[in-house]
Amino acid sequence: MLAALLKQELTVGEGKEERPGRSPATRRAFSIAWWSCLLSVTIATAVLRAYKIGLPSAATWDEVHFLRFSKHYLTGTFFQDVHPPLGKMIVAAIGYMADQNVSMPIDNDRPYEYPQDQWHILMRMGVSLFGVFQVVTSFLLVWEISRSLSAAYITTLLIVCDSAAHAYNRLILLDPILVWFILQSAYSSVKFWSCRDRPFGVRWWLWLLQTGVCLGLTFAVKYVGAFVVVLVGLQAVYDLWQQYCDTSAGLMNVIKHFLARCVGLVLVPILLYLSTFVLHLHLLHKGANSPGIGFHSAQFRLSFPDHNISRHTPSVVMYGSQVTLLSAVRPSGYLTTSYDLYPPEYGAEHQVIALDMNLDELNAWGFKRVDEGRLADMTSDEYVAQPVAHGDLVRLLNVFTERHLHTHRVRAPITRHMYMATGFGEVDEFYEGSVWRVLLDEPGAEPGVTPLRAVGSWFRLINNRTGCALRPGLSKYPSWGFGAWEAACDPKGVNLKDVHQLWQIDENVNPKVEGTDLKALYEMSTLNKIVELHQVMLNSNSKLKVYDFEGEDGMQKLLRSYPWMWPVLYRGCPGHGTTWHSLYFVGSPHVYFLNLAVLCLLPLLWVVSEVRRQRRPRQPAECSRIREGLLYLLLGWALHYLPFWAMQRILYFHHYLPSFFFSTMISGVVVDGLIGSLERLPLPLGRQFVRPTILAAISAFYVNSFLTNWELAFGVPGDGTSELLVKRFLYFDSWEM
């Protein structure tokens, strides 16, 4: 009886057809077995995720980032990140319900240890719920494809017993949220596909709209969600092609299907995605002086309600005014300097000129005429305000360090084909390399007439001696430059098509000049702010790469990995919590190697399936459904894995998690099919014992493997020697702590 129930293909649920000949008792027994299996794996997952979830008792891996982002949302302070906002807003909502302590300072300079109160446990438990949802959705997705309870059970067993899936889902990260939305998108699209024989019905529309909602939510967490968008899009294209090839239906039917998918799979996700940014900007209402505001333009900064100085800011830049220079390149930031000098090996021990994302006193510059010694005293009664105009020759003095912006024909430290920009020359000293020509990027600008305006003008600074144009370099400074973005001077000179040469005046302080309401002139609309947020995110993502000007950083080299390493578990990722608790994020070899073997076996199985289909054209609908489902899962695995091979950004082991779930679902379906093949063989003990025996053996094996890999799933506590302890449980020499 148990064997019959495990391999049942009976459909349960509302609106599903029941197979004839099944007695009510059989259907009731199967329903009980189905729900018992689902509830068992759900409860087991929830219990394991919650077990000692407070360890490590310090922010682990990227938890420090998302705790800081959650704090920003709860305090309303603007921040910039490389990911869309939805996942971070969900974490913030969990932090709000858990009463997160926002008074605790959170930074990357030291390990963040959780305080005595237990809000961090509640936040971890809130995020871990998404890990439980992953298991439930995987179960339902495999069931929808295979109609096999044992296939769904094997899939969830492998997921629950994997150390990486377990460890990542116990921390305050975006990955649990992202993976569940990906799985839910795939499940909704499969359910929608199952309704294709009854188009435009209520259930058909509900699953179409739910698929669109899930796609929008996925893409609003991380841009990795684009892969599942492509997956569902390919399914929609295939479905439309079938509609087109159906000669029994007219062209109008194809148009109706096309328009319905445009609404459900395009319009709904886009509107939902954009709405998350509207909410993001509404929640983060304090940002005029927030850390990282240099990522954005001066117009964007003006839009914050706490930007009160705009009504007192002169619209025209005068000689002697204290200003900040903001690069047009996102993200680069404000032109800045300090008392730190370039190392001697770079040719000139002058002050380092860089670009800083934060506003502080080091960003303050003053415009001087070429023949002026000291900066004009704006507090003096003799001060006469004269505007800086297009074509003027000026010198720029840093108000804090009292050094001029200077350049000479010495190679920049990082961008070697450009000249070095430095801070050089005392207040009363005159050097030709410190003279710059102001060129406004405005058609029809008249030399000596058209004034330089705060916020409203874009301009270039061209060195009068070398002819080079000041701009951001191509990379960041190493540790001696505190990781700030390099400022350099392009020897090619003026290039009207190069936006990297453009600058903007943000702050413009001059008490002798009447202020102007700059908000009324330049404040951005919500749509324009969303566009700029995307520009910054895309530019920031493009810069997530290794900068090896001093050799690859040791920690980065330890943490990063390559796509070919992930399926074979060549390298995981260390996740140090504290000196008394260490984690190593890596998958369970027992699970990953089974997935790898099944993926390698799929081509052979596919050939066998095609041969059987050709020899027996009238195969049951079950075979066609499973074949289509396996192709869908395989495409999902490929779309979430293969694109990483072409990426030049820094990659880590957790980028394989979505692909892992798809490959595990493939394993569940294939292993179940192999068990079914064994049942058809003539066996002396009876076919009814084959499936229960194999499932019991698989369960015992993987439960034992989870216990064997306990330290990989939960980490290793110890008295200052946890790193040495966890090394005892690393399987391969390539696994480095």
XYZ file of C-alpha atoms in Angstrom:
737
model
C 0.000 0.000 0.000
C 2.815 2.429 0.887
C 4.581 1.759 -2.412
C 1.382 2.438 -4.301
C 0.865 5.694 -2.482
C 4.430 6.880 -3.084
C 4.218 6.424 -6.821
C 0.669 7.700 -7.143
C 0.004 10.112 -9.982
C -3.349 11.079 -8.551
C -3.912 14.815 -8.743
C -5.114 16.418 -5.562
C -6.558 19.830 -5.089
C -9.334 21.991 -6.416
C -9.992 21.886 -10.107
C -7.859 18.753 -10.748
C -9.171 15.670 -12.484
C -9.233 12.435 -10.524
C -8.177 9.208 -12.191
C -11.083 6.796 -12.682
C -11.152 3.598 -10.725
C -9.669 5.082 -7.543
C -11.706 4.341 -4.485
C -12.481 7.137 -2.001
C -10.388 5.315 0.605
C -7.363 5.265 -1.725
C -7.730 8.934 -2.543
C -8.099 9.789 1.129
C -5.028 7.740 2.048
C -2.959 9.385 -0.644
C -4.080 12.846 0.409
C -3.039 12.055 3.986
C 0.334 10.753 2.792
C 0.850 13.827 0.578
C 0.112 16.337 3.310
C 2.045 14.331 5.895
C 5.125 14.354 3.671
C 4.899 18.082 2.996
C 4.306 18.966 6.657
C 7.112 16.666 7.800
C 9.779 18.240 5.594
C 8.460 21.726 6.425
C 8.627 21.138 10.179
C 12.032 19.459 9.913
C 13.365 22.430 7.921
C 11.950 24.985 10.362
C 13.389 23.168 13.374
C 16.851 22.800 11.833
C 16.920 26.431 10.674
C 15.962 27.650 14.151
C 18.362 25.405 16.072
C 20.975 27.630 17.777
C 20.285 30.337 15.220
C 21.897 32.920 17.501
C 25.337 31.488 16.682
C 27.636 33.012 15.615
C 26.895 35.846 18.015
C 28.441 38.382 15.626
C 27.618 39.640 12.154
C 28.755 36.948 9.727
C 29.624 37.245 6.046
C 27.491 40.127 4.611
C 25.180 40.468 7.599
C 26.899 43.709 8.570
C 25.820 45.299 5.266
C 22.166 44.394 5.556
C 22.001 45.311 9.218
C 23.345 48.717 8.262
C 20.830 49.042 5.409
C 18.020 48.037 7.739
C 19.190 50.688 10.179
C 19.110 53.284 7.383
C 15.502 52.425 6.580
C 14.444 52.520 10.208
C 16.088 55.934 10.688
C 15.109 57.273 7.256
C 18.705 57.987 6.219
C 19.548 57.642 2.533
C 22.192 55.158 1.364
C 23.401 53.737 -1.919
C 23.749 50.058 -2.784
C 24.352 47.956 -5.879
C 21.091 46.002 -5.500
C 17.455 47.079 -5.941
C 15.670 47.926 -2.693
C 12.990 45.297 -2.096
C 15.131 42.689 -0.335
C 16.643 45.296 1.968
C 13.198 46.731 2.736
C 11.989 43.245 3.692
C 14.981 42.885 6.024
C 14.168 46.325 7.464
C 10.541 45.278 8.007
C 11.779 42.214 9.881
C 14.106 44.482 11.875
C 11.183 46.758 12.705
C 9.118 43.844 14.012
C 12.138 42.502 15.917
C 12.801 45.954 17.443
C 16.293 46.231 15.949
C 18.688 48.324 18.007
C 19.462 51.217 15.639
C 21.648 53.022 18.160
C 24.454 50.496 17.779
C 27.239 51.678 15.428
C 27.666 49.309 12.467
C 30.721 49.529 10.248
C 33.166 47.314 8.389
C 36.247 48.330 10.371
C 35.678 45.867 13.198
C 33.603 42.713 13.728
C 30.091 43.651 14.757
C 29.163 41.673 17.849
C 25.508 41.510 18.740
C 24.456 43.098 22.046
C 22.881 41.220 24.923
C 19.321 41.783 23.699
C 18.033 39.142 21.314
C 16.637 41.141 18.390
C 19.241 39.666 16.038
C 17.883 36.162 16.721
C 14.395 37.317 15.770
C 15.755 38.923 12.585
C 17.598 35.751 11.625
C 14.483 33.703 12.278
C 12.443 36.093 10.140
C 14.829 35.713 7.213
C 15.104 31.940 7.760
C 11.360 31.638 7.104
C 12.176 32.277 3.464
C 14.457 29.240 3.646
C 11.493 27.201 4.830
C 9.384 28.612 1.993
C 12.102 27.493 -0.446
C 11.649 23.872 0.619
C 7.859 24.068 0.376
C 7.977 25.672 -3.088
C 10.549 23.135 -4.325
C 8.258 20.330 -3.146
C 5.261 21.835 -4.929
C 7.225 22.559 -8.110
C 8.557 19.018 -8.429
C 5.117 17.623 -7.636
C 3.556 19.810 -10.327
C 6.058 18.532 -12.892
C 6.246 14.849 -11.966
C 3.032 14.109 -10.015
C 5.279 11.856 -7.950
C 5.311 12.171 -4.186
C 8.623 10.338 -3.934
C 10.267 12.746 -6.433
C 9.088 15.714 -4.364
C 10.293 14.020 -1.175
C 13.762 13.228 -2.579
C 14.153 16.836 -3.756
C 13.312 18.343 -0.391
C 15.441 15.773 1.423
C 18.491 16.819 -0.617
C 17.819 20.514 0.004
C 17.288 20.109 3.743
C 20.461 18.030 4.083
C 22.706 20.439 2.156
C 25.094 22.387 4.365
C 25.331 25.505 2.163
C 21.572 25.903 1.708
C 21.212 25.468 5.460
C 23.965 27.894 6.501
C 22.994 30.735 4.150
C 19.350 30.545 5.200
C 20.200 31.109 8.868
C 21.748 34.544 8.358
C 20.429 38.044 7.673
C 21.119 38.013 3.928
C 19.251 38.711 0.705
C 19.870 35.248 -0.732
C 17.040 33.437 1.141
C 14.565 36.067 -0.078
C 15.920 36.051 -3.627
C 15.953 32.260 -4.017
C 12.391 31.900 -2.755
C 11.114 34.534 -5.193
C 12.970 32.738 -8.018
C 11.409 29.402 -7.070
C 7.986 30.972 -6.650
C 8.283 32.566 -10.103
C 9.163 29.205 -11.625
C 6.348 27.444 -9.766
C 3.766 30.045 -10.796
C 4.826 29.801 -14.426
C 4.508 25.996 -14.343
C 1.048 26.274 -12.791
C 0.111 28.780 -15.475
C 1.421 26.367 -18.117
C -0.790 23.621 -16.695
C -3.835 25.846 -17.343
C -3.073 26.307 -21.048
C -5.938 24.008 -22.066
C -8.411 26.385 -20.380
C -7.190 29.843 -21.476
C -8.661 33.107 -20.188
C -10.401 31.412 -17.297
C -10.189 32.663 -13.721
C -7.398 30.246 -12.718
C -5.525 31.006 -15.931
C -5.564 34.752 -15.199
C -4.712 34.282 -11.519
C -1.613 32.195 -12.270
C -0.559 34.549 -15.069
C -0.793 37.574 -12.773
C 0.903 35.736 -9.913
C 3.763 34.847 -12.244
C 4.121 38.518 -13.167
C 4.031 39.598 -9.517
C 6.709 37.056 -8.587
C 8.922 38.166 -11.481
C 8.650 41.791 -10.382
C 9.468 40.898 -6.779
C 12.430 38.761 -7.825
C 13.942 41.444 -10.033
C 13.403 44.025 -7.264
C 15.610 42.027 -4.858
C 18.664 41.431 -7.057
C 19.368 41.734 -10.748
C 20.113 38.008 -10.768
C 16.328 37.839 -11.023
C 16.761 38.665 -14.711
C 17.639 35.011 -15.302
C 14.252 33.726 -14.158
C 12.625 36.513 -16.176
C 14.356 35.077 -19.250
C 13.257 31.573 -18.249
C 9.595 32.549 -18.017
C 9.941 34.685 -21.137
C 11.216 31.742 -23.174
C 8.312 29.658 -21.920
C 5.897 32.420 -22.988
C 7.496 32.647 -26.448
C 7.183 28.866 -26.878
C 3.551 28.979 -25.800
C 2.780 31.809 -28.229
C 4.484 29.901 -31.018
C 2.257 26.908 -30.309
C -0.769 29.187 -30.406
C 0.375 30.564 -33.750
C 0.930 27.074 -35.171
C -2.548 25.983 -34.108
C -4.424 26.360 -37.395
C -7.768 25.665 -35.738
C -7.571 29.066 -33.979
C -7.557 32.402 -35.759
C -4.990 35.187 -35.648
C -7.146 37.108 -33.195
C -6.618 34.322 -30.663
C -2.837 34.749 -30.957
C -3.183 38.518 -30.488
C -5.320 38.009 -27.377
C -2.730 35.635 -25.899
C 0.072 38.050 -26.751
C -1.675 41.042 -25.151
C -2.533 39.023 -22.042
C 1.127 38.117 -21.571
C 2.175 41.710 -22.179
C -0.066 42.729 -19.295
C 0.744 39.864 -16.937
C 4.424 39.242 -17.664
C 5.616 42.715 -18.707
C 3.423 45.510 -17.387
C 2.716 44.034 -13.942
C 6.405 43.243 -13.143
C 7.574 46.670 -14.351
C 4.975 48.571 -12.308
C 5.698 46.476 -9.231
C 9.452 46.906 -9.684
C 9.202 50.691 -10.054
C 6.861 50.942 -7.065
C 9.588 49.484 -4.830
C 11.828 52.423 -5.774
C 9.058 54.905 -5.043
C 8.663 53.370 -1.585
C 12.456 53.314 -1.193
C 12.703 57.069 -1.845
C 9.724 57.769 0.406
C 11.241 55.896 3.350
C 14.716 57.426 2.972
C 13.776 61.076 3.413
C 17.004 62.220 5.114
C 19.886 62.303 2.675
C 21.348 65.744 1.993
C 24.398 64.952 4.135
C 24.182 61.187 4.298
C 27.243 58.979 3.749
C 27.748 58.193 0.079
C 25.699 61.128 -1.227
C 28.522 61.755 -3.695
C 27.205 58.840 -5.736
C 24.497 61.171 -7.022
C 24.155 64.495 -8.759
C 23.594 67.805 -7.017
C 20.039 67.865 -8.396
C 19.333 64.514 -6.733
C 20.690 65.809 -3.430
C 18.448 68.877 -3.644
C 15.359 66.641 -3.617
C 15.766 65.633 0.034
C 13.564 67.508 2.534
C 16.518 68.054 4.878
C 18.453 70.024 2.220
C 17.654 73.335 3.921
C 20.665 75.312 2.724
C 19.398 75.468 -0.852
C 17.408 78.636 -0.136
C 20.577 80.351 1.037
C 22.865 79.165 -1.775
C 23.837 81.685 -4.465
C 23.057 80.455 -7.949
C 26.269 81.940 -9.411
C 29.761 80.909 -8.302
C 31.898 83.886 -7.248
C 35.635 84.202 -6.736
C 36.328 83.453 -3.109
C 33.205 81.292 -2.699
C 33.649 78.001 -0.880
C 32.465 75.265 -3.248
C 32.429 71.505 -3.731
C 33.229 69.960 -7.125
C 31.156 66.885 -8.014
C 32.108 64.593 -10.880
C 29.515 63.789 -13.528
C 30.609 60.139 -13.485
C 28.474 57.853 -11.311
C 29.856 56.721 -8.967
C 32.896 58.937 -8.430
C 32.097 61.652 -5.913
C 33.550 64.944 -4.757
C 37.032 66.232 -5.546
C 39.034 66.037 -2.335
C 42.537 66.043 -0.908
C 44.247 65.556 2.447
C 47.651 65.895 4.075
C 48.592 62.392 2.862
C 51.271 62.309 0.170
C 51.834 60.088 -2.846
C 54.525 57.461 -2.151
C 57.994 58.500 -3.438
C 58.046 55.823 -6.154
C 55.311 57.653 -8.074
C 57.486 60.641 -8.862
C 56.157 63.492 -6.729
C 55.541 63.600 -2.969
C 52.591 65.951 -3.310
C 49.238 65.686 -1.578
C 46.935 62.982 -2.920
C 43.995 64.210 -5.009
C 41.068 61.804 -5.001
C 37.296 61.525 -5.268
C 35.244 60.982 -2.125
C 31.615 59.871 -1.825
C 31.092 61.743 1.447
C 30.777 65.452 2.119
C 33.245 66.857 4.637
C 35.652 69.761 5.113
C 38.244 68.181 2.802
C 35.896 68.723 -0.171
C 35.879 72.523 0.184
C 37.632 74.456 -2.601
C 37.859 78.118 -3.478
C 38.249 79.788 -6.893
C 41.110 82.302 -7.139
C 42.122 84.564 -9.977
C 45.478 83.705 -11.526
C 47.237 86.713 -10.043
C 45.663 86.474 -6.577
C 47.742 85.315 -3.637
C 45.368 84.449 -0.861
C 41.774 83.410 -1.300
C 39.426 86.390 -1.260
C 38.076 87.068 2.233
C 34.290 86.923 1.957
C 33.890 88.435 5.440
C 35.805 91.580 4.554
C 33.945 94.829 3.848
C 36.217 95.326 0.841
C 35.149 92.052 -0.780
C 33.521 92.513 -4.167
C 31.675 89.498 -5.561
C 32.743 88.751 -9.124
C 31.435 85.682 -10.981
C 33.587 82.902 -12.371
C 32.852 82.876 -16.098
C 33.341 80.648 -19.120
C 36.943 80.770 -20.345
C 38.406 82.251 -17.131
C 41.881 81.220 -15.983
C 41.644 80.267 -12.314
C 43.476 78.541 -9.516
C 41.669 76.195 -7.131
C 42.743 76.197 -3.473
C 41.687 73.537 -1.008
C 40.325 75.458 1.966
C 41.415 72.839 4.509
C 44.956 71.886 3.400
C 45.694 75.229 1.674
C 47.223 73.537 -1.345
C 46.368 74.221 -4.974
C 44.942 71.748 -7.458
C 48.013 70.991 -9.565
C 49.188 68.705 -12.334
C 52.418 68.002 -14.205
C 53.730 65.599 -16.833
C 54.180 62.701 -14.431
C 52.188 59.511 -14.908
C 49.219 58.998 -12.620
C 49.778 56.163 -10.103
C 46.897 53.963 -11.317
C 45.749 55.250 -14.714
C 49.237 55.317 -16.180
C 48.341 56.890 -19.534
C 47.153 60.044 -17.736
C 48.936 62.737 -15.757
C 49.032 62.879 -11.973
C 46.716 65.345 -10.205
C 48.163 66.628 -6.932
C 47.714 69.122 -4.147
C 50.753 71.409 -4.348
C 51.950 74.945 -3.735
C 51.618 77.253 -0.738
C 48.888 79.892 -0.657
C 51.151 82.683 -1.983
C 53.145 80.516 -4.416
C 52.515 80.613 -8.166
C 53.065 77.556 -10.371
C 52.007 77.202 -13.985
C 50.721 73.684 -13.326
C 48.146 75.124 -10.911
C 46.386 77.297 -13.514
C 43.145 75.918 -14.997
C 40.749 77.169 -17.645
C 37.021 76.910 -16.919
C 35.051 75.702 -19.960
C 31.266 75.515 -19.586
C 29.512 72.687 -21.398
C 26.835 74.988 -22.777
C 26.197 75.819 -26.431
C 26.673 79.512 -27.027
C 28.612 80.186 -23.814
C 30.483 83.482 -24.155
C 34.021 83.832 -22.689
C 34.078 86.190 -19.741
C 30.290 86.633 -19.848
C 28.452 83.354 -19.215
C 28.736 82.688 -15.461
C 29.436 79.373 -13.766
C 26.264 78.370 -11.898
C 25.887 76.133 -8.885
C 24.021 72.904 -9.653
C 22.902 74.110 -13.089
C 26.247 74.198 -14.941
C 28.453 71.398 -16.182
C 32.022 72.438 -16.880
C 35.544 71.207 -17.638
C 38.836 72.138 -16.001
C 41.650 72.269 -18.567
C 45.180 72.759 -17.294
C 46.677 75.822 -18.918
C 50.205 74.400 -18.993
C 49.747 70.794 -20.127
C 46.345 71.085 -21.828
C 45.076 68.026 -19.962
C 41.500 67.711 -18.685
C 40.780 66.887 -15.043
C 38.676 63.715 -14.665
C 38.319 60.558 -12.546
C 40.864 57.845 -13.217
C 39.986 54.292 -14.151
C 40.368 52.665 -10.757
C 40.800 53.116 -7.023
C 43.898 53.886 -5.033
C 45.382 51.076 -2.948
C 45.695 51.267 0.833
C 47.971 54.338 0.786
C 45.098 56.205 -0.875
C 42.516 54.678 1.492
C 40.682 53.020 -1.387
C 39.395 56.355 -2.751
C 38.797 56.781 -6.466
C 41.743 58.213 -8.351
C 41.667 61.728 -9.836
C 43.852 62.233 -12.902
C 44.364 64.571 -15.864
C 43.708 63.358 -19.411
C 46.556 64.519 -21.721
C 44.254 64.253 -24.759
C 42.674 67.499 -23.645
C 39.146 68.672 -24.366
C 36.801 65.983 -25.621
C 33.255 67.272 -25.919
C 31.892 63.714 -26.096
C 33.621 62.550 -22.911
C 31.288 63.023 -19.926
C 34.109 61.880 -17.625
C 35.613 65.357 -17.987
C 32.505 67.135 -16.693
C 32.144 68.607 -13.213
C 29.356 70.263 -11.283
C 29.288 72.709 -8.384
C 27.186 71.384 -5.514
C 27.811 73.435 -2.358
C 28.328 77.158 -3.006
C 28.869 79.181 0.164
C 29.154 82.972 -0.046
C 27.516 85.100 2.672
C 27.907 88.286 0.610
C 25.691 87.049 -2.208
C 21.926 86.694 -1.977
C 20.738 83.111 -1.968
C 18.422 81.481 -4.494
C 15.835 78.760 -4.072
C 17.710 76.101 -6.013
C 15.055 73.498 -5.272
C 12.527 75.431 -7.307
C 14.996 75.579 -10.200
C 16.553 72.137 -10.249
C 14.633 69.660 -8.056
C 14.209 66.308 -9.805
C 10.971 64.440 -10.348
C 10.495 60.985 -8.831
C 10.909 59.354 -12.238
C 14.199 61.181 -12.875
C 15.453 60.152 -9.447
C 14.631 56.517 -10.207
C 16.503 56.815 -13.510
C 19.561 58.227 -11.733
C 19.391 55.504 -9.076
C 19.600 52.949 -11.862
C 22.522 54.710 -13.499
C 24.422 54.619 -10.223
C 23.546 50.974 -9.534
C 24.591 49.832 -12.998
C 27.863 51.762 -12.815
C 28.543 50.440 -9.326
C 27.877 46.875 -10.462
C 30.229 47.300 -13.401
C 33.003 48.254 -10.977
C 32.618 45.141 -8.778
C 35.801 43.638 -10.122
C 39.268 42.831 -8.865
C 41.706 45.722 -8.848
C 45.086 44.076 -8.951
C 47.352 47.101 -9.228
C 49.161 45.923 -6.096
C 48.483 42.242 -6.542
C 45.209 40.677 -5.543
C 44.148 41.395 -1.987
C 44.674 38.350 0.227
C 41.186 38.273 1.760
C 39.507 38.858 -1.581
C 41.572 36.060 -3.095
C 40.411 33.769 -0.293
C 36.723 34.635 -0.602
C 36.217 34.820 -4.359
C 35.709 31.839 -6.608
C 34.980 30.980 -10.245
C 31.903 29.318 -11.782
C 33.697 26.108 -12.680
C 34.451 25.577 -8.985
C 30.865 25.598 -7.760
C 29.333 22.311 -9.011
C 32.494 20.360 -8.080
C 32.915 22.109 -4.704
C 36.495 23.101 -5.464
C 36.205 26.097 -3.141
C 33.651 27.455 -0.708
C 33.646 30.756 1.136
C 34.906 31.430 4.679
C 32.402 33.238 6.866
C 34.200 34.183 10.048
C 31.862 35.265 12.790
C 34.059 35.753 15.826
C 37.304 34.354 17.152
C 35.242 31.735 18.984
C 32.948 30.680 16.148
C 33.827 30.016 12.486
C 31.814 29.044 9.430
C 32.805 27.728 6.043
C 30.090 28.120 3.403
C 30.247 25.153 1.062
C 27.778 22.581 -0.203
C 27.527 19.019 1.029
C 29.585 16.745 -1.268
C 26.951 14.004 -0.950
C 24.323 16.305 -2.441
C 26.412 18.235 -4.955
C 28.114 15.193 -6.454
C 24.753 13.472 -6.916
C 23.495 16.598 -8.710
C 26.632 16.642 -10.844
C 26.253 12.965 -11.734
C 22.610 13.453 -12.711
C 23.458 16.473 -14.874
C 26.148 14.441 -16.635
C 23.715 11.546 -17.065
C 20.920 13.685 -18.516
C 22.128 13.608 -22.159
C 22.180 9.797 -22.099
C 18.757 9.647 -20.482
C 17.450 12.102 -23.034
C 18.706 9.925 -25.916
C 17.077 6.837 -24.383
C 13.842 8.754 -23.916
C 13.828 9.939 -27.525
C 14.500 6.420 -28.814
C 11.617 5.035 -26.771
C 9.365 7.861 -27.939
C 10.154 7.100 -31.593
C 9.559 3.383 -31.105
C 6.335 3.946 -29.152
C 4.736 7.160 -30.450
C 1.645 6.718 -28.300
C 3.216 7.326 -24.951
C 1.127 8.433 -21.956
C 0.784 12.150 -21.281
C 2.815 11.624 -18.110
C 6.012 11.048 -20.122
C 5.516 14.215 -22.157
C 4.827 16.248 -19.016
C 7.939 14.979 -17.227
C 10.089 15.495 -20.321
C 8.887 19.101 -20.660
C 9.339 19.646 -16.922
C 12.905 18.348 -16.955
C 13.734 20.571 -19.917
C 12.276 23.540 -18.020
C 14.342 22.766 -14.910
C 17.484 22.200 -16.965
C 16.965 25.532 -18.708
C 16.489 27.143 -15.297
C 19.758 25.651 -14.081
C 21.648 26.762 -17.203
C 20.255 30.312 -17.160
C 21.189 30.765 -13.496
C 24.675 29.269 -13.911
C 26.210 29.683 -17.374
C 25.959 33.531 -17.556
C 28.408 33.779 -14.642
C 31.115 32.350 -16.901
C 30.974 35.536 -18.980
C 30.942 37.938 -16.024
C 34.066 39.889 -15.098
C 32.833 40.882 -11.638
C 33.868 39.347 -8.321
C 31.991 36.091 -7.717
C 31.393 34.035 -4.604
C 30.050 30.590 -3.839
C 26.560 31.821 -2.961
C 25.983 32.890 -6.565
C 25.405 29.197 -7.345
C 22.489 28.819 -4.904
C 19.646 29.394 -7.429
C 21.249 26.903 -9.834
C 21.676 24.456 -6.969
C 17.928 24.391 -6.357
C 17.166 23.744 -10.022
C 19.784 20.975 -10.242
C 18.442 19.398 -7.048
C 14.921 19.351 -8.449
C 16.304 17.672 -11.568
C 17.966 15.076 -9.338
C 14.698 14.412 -7.507
C 12.799 13.778 -10.742
C 15.557 11.668 -12.337
C 16.251 9.536 -9.250
C 12.518 8.909 -8.924
C 12.420 7.843 -12.570
C 15.326 5.456 -12.020
C 13.513 3.949 -9.051
C 10.490 3.478 -11.268
C 12.680 1.667 -13.810
C 13.940 -0.672 -11.092
C 10.370 -1.462 -10.111
C 9.713 -2.802 -13.583
C 12.534 -5.357 -13.309
C 11.726 -8.956 -12.258
C 12.854 -9.073 -8.635
C 12.535 -12.048 -6.274
C 11.496 -9.961 -3.259
C 8.548 -8.298 -4.941
C 8.233 -4.953 -6.664
C 6.187 -3.420 -3.886
C 9.248 -3.336 -1.611
C 11.616 -1.626 -4.076
C 10.515 1.983 -3.664
C 10.117 2.002 0.155
C 13.461 0.244 0.574
C 15.336 2.632 -1.710
C 13.688 5.698 -0.187
C 14.531 4.492 3.306
C 18.149 3.917 2.269
C 18.394 7.362 0.633
C 16.865 8.996 3.702
C 19.281 7.234 6.068
C 22.253 8.098 3.862
C 21.474 11.814 3.589
C 20.465 12.258 7.201
C 23.788 10.693 8.130
C 25.593 12.961 5.643
C 23.960 16.010 7.234
C 25.123 14.867 10.657
C 28.592 14.241 9.209
C 28.647 17.768 7.760
C 27.186 19.310 10.913
C 30.126 21.686 11.341
C 29.770 22.936 7.757
C 26.085 23.695 8.355
C 26.280 25.221 11.841
C 29.893 26.307 12.221
C 32.367 25.398 14.905
C 32.356 27.006 18.350
C 35.595 27.046 20.281
C 37.765 29.002 22.706
C 39.694 31.137 20.258
C 40.679 28.121 18.165
C 37.528 27.653 16.092
C 39.369 28.243 12.828
C 41.673 25.334 13.589
C 38.691 23.194 14.578
C 36.705 23.869 11.427
C 39.726 22.957 9.285
C 39.406 19.416 10.602
C 36.106 19.118 8.754
C 37.229 20.479 5.378
C 37.098 17.689 2.819
C 39.615 18.956 0.256
C 42.895 20.841 0.341
C 41.365 23.489 -1.929
C 38.951 24.450 0.884
C 40.828 27.302 2.560
C 39.976 29.149 5.743
